[in-house]
Short mmCIF file of C-alpha atoms in Angstrom, two decimals:
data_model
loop_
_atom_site.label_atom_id
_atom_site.label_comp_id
_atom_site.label_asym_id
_atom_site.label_seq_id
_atom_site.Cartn_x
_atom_site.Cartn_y
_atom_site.Cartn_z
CA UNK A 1 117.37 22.84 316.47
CA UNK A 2 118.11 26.80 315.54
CA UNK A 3 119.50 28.57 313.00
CA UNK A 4 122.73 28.35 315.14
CA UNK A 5 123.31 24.83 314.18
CA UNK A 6 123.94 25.22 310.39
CA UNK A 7 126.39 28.11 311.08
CA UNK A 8 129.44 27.48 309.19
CA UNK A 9 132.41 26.58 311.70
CA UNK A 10 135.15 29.29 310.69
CA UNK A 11 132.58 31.73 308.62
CA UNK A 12 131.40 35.33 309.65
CA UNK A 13 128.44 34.24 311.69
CA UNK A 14 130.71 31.63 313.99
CA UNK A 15 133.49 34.26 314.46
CA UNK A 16 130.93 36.96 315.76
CA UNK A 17 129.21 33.95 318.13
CA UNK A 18 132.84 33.36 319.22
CA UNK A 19 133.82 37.22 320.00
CA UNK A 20 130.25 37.97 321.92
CA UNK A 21 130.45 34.95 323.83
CA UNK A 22 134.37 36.08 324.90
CA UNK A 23 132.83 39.11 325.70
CA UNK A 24 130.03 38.18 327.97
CA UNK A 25 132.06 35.67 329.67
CA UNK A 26 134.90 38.23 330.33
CA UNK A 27 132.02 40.90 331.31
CA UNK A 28 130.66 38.88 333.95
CA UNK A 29 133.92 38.04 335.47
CA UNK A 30 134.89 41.86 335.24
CA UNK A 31 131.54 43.49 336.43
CA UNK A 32 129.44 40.71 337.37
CA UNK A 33 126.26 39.34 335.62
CA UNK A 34 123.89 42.07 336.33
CA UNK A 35 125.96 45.03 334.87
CA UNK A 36 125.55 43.36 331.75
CA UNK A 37 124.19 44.78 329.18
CA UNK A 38 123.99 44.46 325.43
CA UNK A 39 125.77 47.39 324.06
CA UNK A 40 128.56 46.69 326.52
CA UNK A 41 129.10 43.63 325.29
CA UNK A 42 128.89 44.60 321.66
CA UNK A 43 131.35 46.84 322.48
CA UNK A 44 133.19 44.65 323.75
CA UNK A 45 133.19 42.64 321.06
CA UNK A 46 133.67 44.66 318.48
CA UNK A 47 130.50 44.38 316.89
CA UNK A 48 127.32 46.39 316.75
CA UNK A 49 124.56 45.96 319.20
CA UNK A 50 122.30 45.78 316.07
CA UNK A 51 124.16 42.70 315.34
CA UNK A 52 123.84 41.03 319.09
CA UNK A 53 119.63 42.15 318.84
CA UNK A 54 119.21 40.69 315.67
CA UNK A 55 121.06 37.94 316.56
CA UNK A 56 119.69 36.62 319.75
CA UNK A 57 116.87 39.17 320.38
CA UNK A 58 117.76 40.70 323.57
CA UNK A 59 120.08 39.60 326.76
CA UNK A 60 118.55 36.90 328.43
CA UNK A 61 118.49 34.51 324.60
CA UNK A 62 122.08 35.46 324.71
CA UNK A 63 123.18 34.77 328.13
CA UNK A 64 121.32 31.09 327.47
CA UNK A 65 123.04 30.49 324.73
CA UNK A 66 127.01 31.10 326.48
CA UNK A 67 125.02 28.95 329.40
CA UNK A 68 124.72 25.85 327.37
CA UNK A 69 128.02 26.30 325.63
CA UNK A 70 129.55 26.12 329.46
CA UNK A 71 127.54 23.02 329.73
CA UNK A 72 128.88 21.19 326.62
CA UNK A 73 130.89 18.32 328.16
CA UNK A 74 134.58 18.66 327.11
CA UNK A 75 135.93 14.89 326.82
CA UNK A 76 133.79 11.83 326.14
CA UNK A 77 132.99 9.85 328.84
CA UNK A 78 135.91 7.91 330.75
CA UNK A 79 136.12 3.97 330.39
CA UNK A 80 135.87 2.52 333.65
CA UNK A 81 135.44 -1.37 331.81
CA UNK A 82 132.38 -2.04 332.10
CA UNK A 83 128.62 -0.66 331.49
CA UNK A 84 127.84 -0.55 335.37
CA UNK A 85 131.07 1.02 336.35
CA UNK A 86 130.79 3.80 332.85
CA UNK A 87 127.69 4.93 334.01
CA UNK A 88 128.38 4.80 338.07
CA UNK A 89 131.19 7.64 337.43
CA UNK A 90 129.27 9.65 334.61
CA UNK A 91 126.43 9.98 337.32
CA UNK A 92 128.72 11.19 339.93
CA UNK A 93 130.64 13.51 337.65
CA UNK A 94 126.64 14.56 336.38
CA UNK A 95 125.87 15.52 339.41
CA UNK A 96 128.47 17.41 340.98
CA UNK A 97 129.07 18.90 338.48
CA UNK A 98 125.76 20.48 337.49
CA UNK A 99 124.99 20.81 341.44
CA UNK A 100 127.77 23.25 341.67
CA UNK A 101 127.33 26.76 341.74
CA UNK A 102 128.34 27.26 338.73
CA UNK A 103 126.43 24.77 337.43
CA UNK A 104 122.76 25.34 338.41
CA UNK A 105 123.53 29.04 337.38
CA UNK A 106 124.42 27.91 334.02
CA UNK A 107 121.19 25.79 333.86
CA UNK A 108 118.83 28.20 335.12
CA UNK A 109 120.03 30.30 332.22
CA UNK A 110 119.38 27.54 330.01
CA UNK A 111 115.79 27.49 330.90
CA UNK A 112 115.30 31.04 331.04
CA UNK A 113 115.98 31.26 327.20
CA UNK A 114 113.38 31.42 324.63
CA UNK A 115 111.99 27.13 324.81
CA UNK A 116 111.77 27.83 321.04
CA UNK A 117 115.20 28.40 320.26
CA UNK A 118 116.21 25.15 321.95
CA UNK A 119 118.88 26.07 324.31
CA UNK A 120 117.40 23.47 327.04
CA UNK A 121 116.97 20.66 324.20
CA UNK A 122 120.49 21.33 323.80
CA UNK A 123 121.29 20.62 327.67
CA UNK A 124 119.65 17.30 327.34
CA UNK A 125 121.14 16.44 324.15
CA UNK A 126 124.58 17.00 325.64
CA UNK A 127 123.81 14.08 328.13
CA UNK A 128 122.27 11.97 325.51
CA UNK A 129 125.21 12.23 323.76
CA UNK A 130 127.24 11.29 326.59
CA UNK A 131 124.86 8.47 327.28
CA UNK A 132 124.90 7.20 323.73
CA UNK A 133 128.88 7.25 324.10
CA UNK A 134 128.84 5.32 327.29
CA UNK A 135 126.00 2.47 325.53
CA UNK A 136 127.71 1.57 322.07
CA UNK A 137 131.02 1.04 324.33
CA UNK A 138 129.28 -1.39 326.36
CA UNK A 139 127.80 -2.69 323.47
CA UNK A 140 131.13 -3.66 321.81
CA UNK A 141 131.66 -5.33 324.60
CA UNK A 142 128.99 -7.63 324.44
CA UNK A 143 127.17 -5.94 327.04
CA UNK A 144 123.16 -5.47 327.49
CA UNK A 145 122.38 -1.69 327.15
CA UNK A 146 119.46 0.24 328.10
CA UNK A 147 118.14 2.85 325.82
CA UNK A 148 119.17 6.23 325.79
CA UNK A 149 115.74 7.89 326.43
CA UNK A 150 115.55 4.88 329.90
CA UNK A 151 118.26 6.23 331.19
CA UNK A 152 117.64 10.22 330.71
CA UNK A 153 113.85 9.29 333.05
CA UNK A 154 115.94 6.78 335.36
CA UNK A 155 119.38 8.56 335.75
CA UNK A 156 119.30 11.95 334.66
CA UNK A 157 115.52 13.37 335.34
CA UNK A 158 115.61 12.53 339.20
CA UNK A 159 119.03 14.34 339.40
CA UNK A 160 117.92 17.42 337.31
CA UNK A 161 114.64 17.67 339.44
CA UNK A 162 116.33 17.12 342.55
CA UNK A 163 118.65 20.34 341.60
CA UNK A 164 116.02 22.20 340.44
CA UNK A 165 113.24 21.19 342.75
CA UNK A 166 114.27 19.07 345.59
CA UNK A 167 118.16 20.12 347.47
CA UNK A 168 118.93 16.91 348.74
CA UNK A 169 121.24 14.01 348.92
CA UNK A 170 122.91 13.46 345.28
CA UNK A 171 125.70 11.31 347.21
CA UNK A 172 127.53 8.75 345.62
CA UNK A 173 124.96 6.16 347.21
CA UNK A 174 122.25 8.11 345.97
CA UNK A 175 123.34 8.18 341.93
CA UNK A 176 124.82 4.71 342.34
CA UNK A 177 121.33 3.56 342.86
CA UNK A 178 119.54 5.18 340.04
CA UNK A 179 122.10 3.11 338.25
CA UNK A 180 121.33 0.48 339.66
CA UNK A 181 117.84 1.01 338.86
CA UNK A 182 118.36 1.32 335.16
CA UNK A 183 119.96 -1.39 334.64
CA UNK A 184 117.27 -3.58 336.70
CA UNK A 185 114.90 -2.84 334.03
CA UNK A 186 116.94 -4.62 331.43
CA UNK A 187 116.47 -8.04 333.32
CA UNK A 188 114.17 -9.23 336.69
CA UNK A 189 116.77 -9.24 339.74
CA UNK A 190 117.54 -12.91 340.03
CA UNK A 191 115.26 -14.94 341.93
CA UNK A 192 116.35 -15.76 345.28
CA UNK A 193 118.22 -19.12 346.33
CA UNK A 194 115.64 -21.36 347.65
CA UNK A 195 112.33 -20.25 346.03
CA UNK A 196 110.79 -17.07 344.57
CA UNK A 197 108.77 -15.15 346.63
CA UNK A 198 105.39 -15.79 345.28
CA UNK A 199 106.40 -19.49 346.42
CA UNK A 200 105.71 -18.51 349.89
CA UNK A 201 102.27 -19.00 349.53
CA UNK A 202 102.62 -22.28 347.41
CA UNK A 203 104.36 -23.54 350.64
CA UNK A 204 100.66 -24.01 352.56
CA UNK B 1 111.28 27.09 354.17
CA UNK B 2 111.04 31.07 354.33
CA UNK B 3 109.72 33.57 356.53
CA UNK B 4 106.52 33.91 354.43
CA UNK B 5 105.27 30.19 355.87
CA UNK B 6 104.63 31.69 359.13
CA UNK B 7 102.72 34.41 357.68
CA UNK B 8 99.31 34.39 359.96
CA UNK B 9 96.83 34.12 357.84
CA UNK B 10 94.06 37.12 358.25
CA UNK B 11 96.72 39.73 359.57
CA UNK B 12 98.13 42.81 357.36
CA UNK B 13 100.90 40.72 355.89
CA UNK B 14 98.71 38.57 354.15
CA UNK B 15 96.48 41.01 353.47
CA UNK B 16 99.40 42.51 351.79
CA UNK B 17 99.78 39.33 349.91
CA UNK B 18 96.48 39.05 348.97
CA UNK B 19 96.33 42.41 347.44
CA UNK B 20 99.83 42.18 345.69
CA UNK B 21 98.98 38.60 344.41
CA UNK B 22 95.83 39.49 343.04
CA UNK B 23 97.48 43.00 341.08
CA UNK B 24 99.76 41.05 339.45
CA UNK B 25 97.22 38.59 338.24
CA UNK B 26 94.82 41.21 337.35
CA UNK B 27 98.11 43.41 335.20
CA UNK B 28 99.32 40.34 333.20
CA UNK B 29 96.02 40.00 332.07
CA UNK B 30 95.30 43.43 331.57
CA UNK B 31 98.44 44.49 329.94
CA UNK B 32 101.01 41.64 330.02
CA UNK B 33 103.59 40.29 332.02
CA UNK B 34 106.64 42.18 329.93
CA UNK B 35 105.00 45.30 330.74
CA UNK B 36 104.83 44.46 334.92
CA UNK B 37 107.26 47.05 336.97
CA UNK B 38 107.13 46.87 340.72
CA UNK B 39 105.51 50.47 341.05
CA UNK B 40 102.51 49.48 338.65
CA UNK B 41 101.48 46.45 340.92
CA UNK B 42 102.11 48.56 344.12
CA UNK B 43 99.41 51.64 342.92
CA UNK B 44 97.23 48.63 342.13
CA UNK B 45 97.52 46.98 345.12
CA UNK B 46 96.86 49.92 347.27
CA UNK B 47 100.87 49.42 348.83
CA UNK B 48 103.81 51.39 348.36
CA UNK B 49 106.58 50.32 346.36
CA UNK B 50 109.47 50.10 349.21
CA UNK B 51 106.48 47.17 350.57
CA UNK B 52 106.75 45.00 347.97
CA UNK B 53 111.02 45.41 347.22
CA UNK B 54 110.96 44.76 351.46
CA UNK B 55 108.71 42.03 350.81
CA UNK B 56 109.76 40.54 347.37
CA UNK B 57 113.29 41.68 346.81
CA UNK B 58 112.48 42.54 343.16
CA UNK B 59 109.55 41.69 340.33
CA UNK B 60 111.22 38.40 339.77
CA UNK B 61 111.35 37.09 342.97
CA UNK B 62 107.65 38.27 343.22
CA UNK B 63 106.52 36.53 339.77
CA UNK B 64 108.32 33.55 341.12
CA UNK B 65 106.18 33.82 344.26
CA UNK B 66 102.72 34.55 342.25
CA UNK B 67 103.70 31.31 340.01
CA UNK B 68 104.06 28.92 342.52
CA UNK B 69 101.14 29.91 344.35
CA UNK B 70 99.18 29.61 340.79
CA UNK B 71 100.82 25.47 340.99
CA UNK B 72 99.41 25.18 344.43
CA UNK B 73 96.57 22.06 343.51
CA UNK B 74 93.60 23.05 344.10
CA UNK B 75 91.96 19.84 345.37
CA UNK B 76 93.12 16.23 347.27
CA UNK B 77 93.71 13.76 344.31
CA UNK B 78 90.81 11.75 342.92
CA UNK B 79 89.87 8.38 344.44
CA UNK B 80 89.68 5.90 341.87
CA UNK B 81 89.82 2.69 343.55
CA UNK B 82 93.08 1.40 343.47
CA UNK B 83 96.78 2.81 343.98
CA UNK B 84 97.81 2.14 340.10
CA UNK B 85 94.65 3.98 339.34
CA UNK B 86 94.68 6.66 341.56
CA UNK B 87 98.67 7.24 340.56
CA UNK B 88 97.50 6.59 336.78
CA UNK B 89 95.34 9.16 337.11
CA UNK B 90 97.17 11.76 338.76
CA UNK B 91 100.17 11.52 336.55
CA UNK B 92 98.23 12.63 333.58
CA UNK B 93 96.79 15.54 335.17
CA UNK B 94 100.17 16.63 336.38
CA UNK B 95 101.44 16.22 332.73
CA UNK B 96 98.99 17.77 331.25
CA UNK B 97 99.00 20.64 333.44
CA UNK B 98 102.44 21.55 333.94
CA UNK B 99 103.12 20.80 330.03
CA UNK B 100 100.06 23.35 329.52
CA UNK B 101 101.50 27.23 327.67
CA UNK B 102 100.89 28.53 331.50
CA UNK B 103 101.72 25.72 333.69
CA UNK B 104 105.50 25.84 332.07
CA UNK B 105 104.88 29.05 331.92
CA UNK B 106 104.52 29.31 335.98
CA UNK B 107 106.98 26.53 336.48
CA UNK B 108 109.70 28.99 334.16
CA UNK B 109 109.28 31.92 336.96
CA UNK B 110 109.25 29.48 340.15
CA UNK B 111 112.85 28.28 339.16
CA UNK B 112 113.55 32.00 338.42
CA UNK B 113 113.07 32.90 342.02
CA UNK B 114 115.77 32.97 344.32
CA UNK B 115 116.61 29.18 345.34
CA UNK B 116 117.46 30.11 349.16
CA UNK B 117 113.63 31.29 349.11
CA UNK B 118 111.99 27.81 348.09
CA UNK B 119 109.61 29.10 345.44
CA UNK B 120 110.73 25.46 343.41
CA UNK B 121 110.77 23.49 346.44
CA UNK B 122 107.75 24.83 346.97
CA UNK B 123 106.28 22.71 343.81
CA UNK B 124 107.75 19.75 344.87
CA UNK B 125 106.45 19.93 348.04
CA UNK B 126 103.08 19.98 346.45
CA UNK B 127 103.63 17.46 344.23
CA UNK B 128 104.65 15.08 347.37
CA UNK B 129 101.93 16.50 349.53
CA UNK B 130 99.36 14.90 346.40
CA UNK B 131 101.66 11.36 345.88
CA UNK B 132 101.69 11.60 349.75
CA UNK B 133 97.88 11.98 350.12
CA UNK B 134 97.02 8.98 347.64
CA UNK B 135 99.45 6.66 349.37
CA UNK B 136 97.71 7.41 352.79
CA UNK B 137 94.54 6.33 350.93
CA UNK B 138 96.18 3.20 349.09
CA UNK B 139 97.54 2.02 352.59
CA UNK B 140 94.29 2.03 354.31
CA UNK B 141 92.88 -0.46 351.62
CA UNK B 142 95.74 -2.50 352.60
CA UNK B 143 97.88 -1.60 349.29
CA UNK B 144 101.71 -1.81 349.41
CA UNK B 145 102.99 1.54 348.79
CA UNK B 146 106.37 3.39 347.30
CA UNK B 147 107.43 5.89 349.34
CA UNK B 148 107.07 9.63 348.10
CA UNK B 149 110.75 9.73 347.10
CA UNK B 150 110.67 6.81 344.83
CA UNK B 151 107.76 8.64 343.15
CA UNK B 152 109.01 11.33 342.77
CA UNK B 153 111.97 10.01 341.11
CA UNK B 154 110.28 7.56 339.10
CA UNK B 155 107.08 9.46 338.23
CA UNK B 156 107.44 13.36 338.91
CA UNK B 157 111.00 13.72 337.74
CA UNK B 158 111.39 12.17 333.90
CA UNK B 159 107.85 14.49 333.42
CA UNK B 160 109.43 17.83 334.76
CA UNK B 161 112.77 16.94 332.88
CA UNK B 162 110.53 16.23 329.62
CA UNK B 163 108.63 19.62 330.30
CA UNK B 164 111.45 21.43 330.73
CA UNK B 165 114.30 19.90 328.51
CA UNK B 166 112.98 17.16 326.45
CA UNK B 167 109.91 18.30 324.42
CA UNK B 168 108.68 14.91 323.31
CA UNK B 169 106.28 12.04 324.12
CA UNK B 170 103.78 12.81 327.71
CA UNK B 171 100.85 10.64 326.40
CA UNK B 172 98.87 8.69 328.81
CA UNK B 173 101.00 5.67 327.63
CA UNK B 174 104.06 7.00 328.68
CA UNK B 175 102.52 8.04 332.29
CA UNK B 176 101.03 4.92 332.47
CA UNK B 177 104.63 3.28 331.97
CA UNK B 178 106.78 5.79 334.76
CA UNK B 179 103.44 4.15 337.26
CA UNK B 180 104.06 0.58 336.62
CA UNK B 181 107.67 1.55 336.67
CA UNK B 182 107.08 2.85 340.43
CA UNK B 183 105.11 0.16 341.37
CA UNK B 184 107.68 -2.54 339.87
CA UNK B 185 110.07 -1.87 343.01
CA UNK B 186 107.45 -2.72 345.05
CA UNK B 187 108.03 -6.20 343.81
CA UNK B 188 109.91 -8.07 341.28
CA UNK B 189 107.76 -8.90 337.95
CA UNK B 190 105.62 -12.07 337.86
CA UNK B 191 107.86 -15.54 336.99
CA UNK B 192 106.84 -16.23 333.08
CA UNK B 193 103.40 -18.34 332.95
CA UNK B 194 105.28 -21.65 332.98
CA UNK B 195 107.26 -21.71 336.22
CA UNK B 196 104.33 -20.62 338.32
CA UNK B 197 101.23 -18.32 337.64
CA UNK B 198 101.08 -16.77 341.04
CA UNK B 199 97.27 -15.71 341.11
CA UNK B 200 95.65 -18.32 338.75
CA UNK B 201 98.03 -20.88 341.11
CA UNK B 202 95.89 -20.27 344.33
CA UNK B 203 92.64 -20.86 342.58
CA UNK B 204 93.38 -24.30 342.21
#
């Protein structure tokens, strides 16, 4: 992670973050995004422009950093009672949400910032996190749980591509069976009934 | 897909493209991309300026275009005897080349590009031409095959995400897991050696 991580919640450094991210967010809902520049949002916020440069080293770091911020999910994941269910509705919610508009904006800034300085790690730790949440719930509840790094490639990475990549179906049909796969690979589906199908052949 | 797909090829408009294309891969050499401006690659390219903005919109939407076509592969996939191989085989390449300093690089700029013009689903596409292409070949030695979907939701996807979010783990091991992965839908996992050892069973 960046320097950002160790700043001090309440301290110099986190009130300036806090005042230039006010102002960009107000800026682009005032002028739009590409009026923006730095020294109107240092003005805006009441700080030097010296400050924002040395800070995040020019716009586009800065506008991926307020990106990912919008992208930090507000509430832990709701408890629908059971693993299947938990991740069924985080998928949906996933989806639409970073499908929107709004959304895939906010991500494309993400990526446009410096890989260095993290701001996409941070994207993918936010669901991780989320993830995490949803698996030690389950857990307590006796539950088998995949790992968290299964279900970022079985949930999460054909959702992101098909945002980024692919425009396509992301219905509820379509996340419900990502789910579905991801939880397959913690057991084999059960066997049929009568025989398994390699018995076929045994039959002769 | 856009206008430019119905480009014929040998008239002035690709010409154009040619010649534009090939200035902006000749500048970023020369004197680097952060120093690219729309009137530069015009002189270069032997076009006026209002050509490329009527063309390209702006230098983004142009180093989006020049990106993709830089992804475009450059040969069928490699024959290697056997779908797992073949898929094996091809899913390290991809890794290696899109986790390469310039394939991220080039993958960066195609999501830059404007999404209604298809510069990202224009990577896909490739991507499922190649999976596409090997499948074709796996069929007509008489190979079950996953459709191009599940690929690229099983294979393509947890690389890009990795690429582009997750720095971490693309070793051939990992690659060699999303294949098996793809080709366990295909069919449920061999019963445990007890119960029945499908293909030591018919020798008998």
């Amino acid at each position: 992670m960046s320097a950002r991580a160790t700043t001090r919640p309440g301290g110099r450094s986190a009130r300036v973050q806090q005042s230039v991210h006010q102002a960009v967010r107000d800026l682009e809902a005032e002028v739009g995004r590409d009026a923006l520049t730095v020294p109107l949002i240092a003005a805006r916020a009441g700080v030097t422009p010296s400050t924002v440069y040395r800070r995040w080293g020019d716009l586009r770091e800065l506008l991926s950093d307020v990106a990912v911020e919008r992208l930090r999910p507000e509430a832990p994941p709701a408890d629908h009672g059971s693993l299947r269910a938990d991740l069924e509705a985080w998928a949906v919610q996933f989806a639409e949400e970073m499908s929107s508009t709004a959304g895939a904006a906010y991500i494309r800034d993400a990526l446009l910032g410096d890989p260095e300085q993290g701001n996409a790690a941070r994207c993918s730790d936010y669901a991780a996190e989320q993830l995490k949440a949803i698996g030690v719930r389950a857990a307590g509840r006796g539950e088998a749980v995949p790992g968290v790094e299964t279900l970022l490639d079985v949930v999460v990475a054909p959702l992101m591509y098909r945002i980024l990549f692919r425009p396509g179906d992301l219905s509820e049909d379509y996340t419900g069976h990502l789910v579905a796969a991801a939880l397959g690979r913690l057991a084999p589906p059960p066997a049929p009934p009568a025989a398994s199908p390699p018995a076929e052949a045994h039959k002769s």
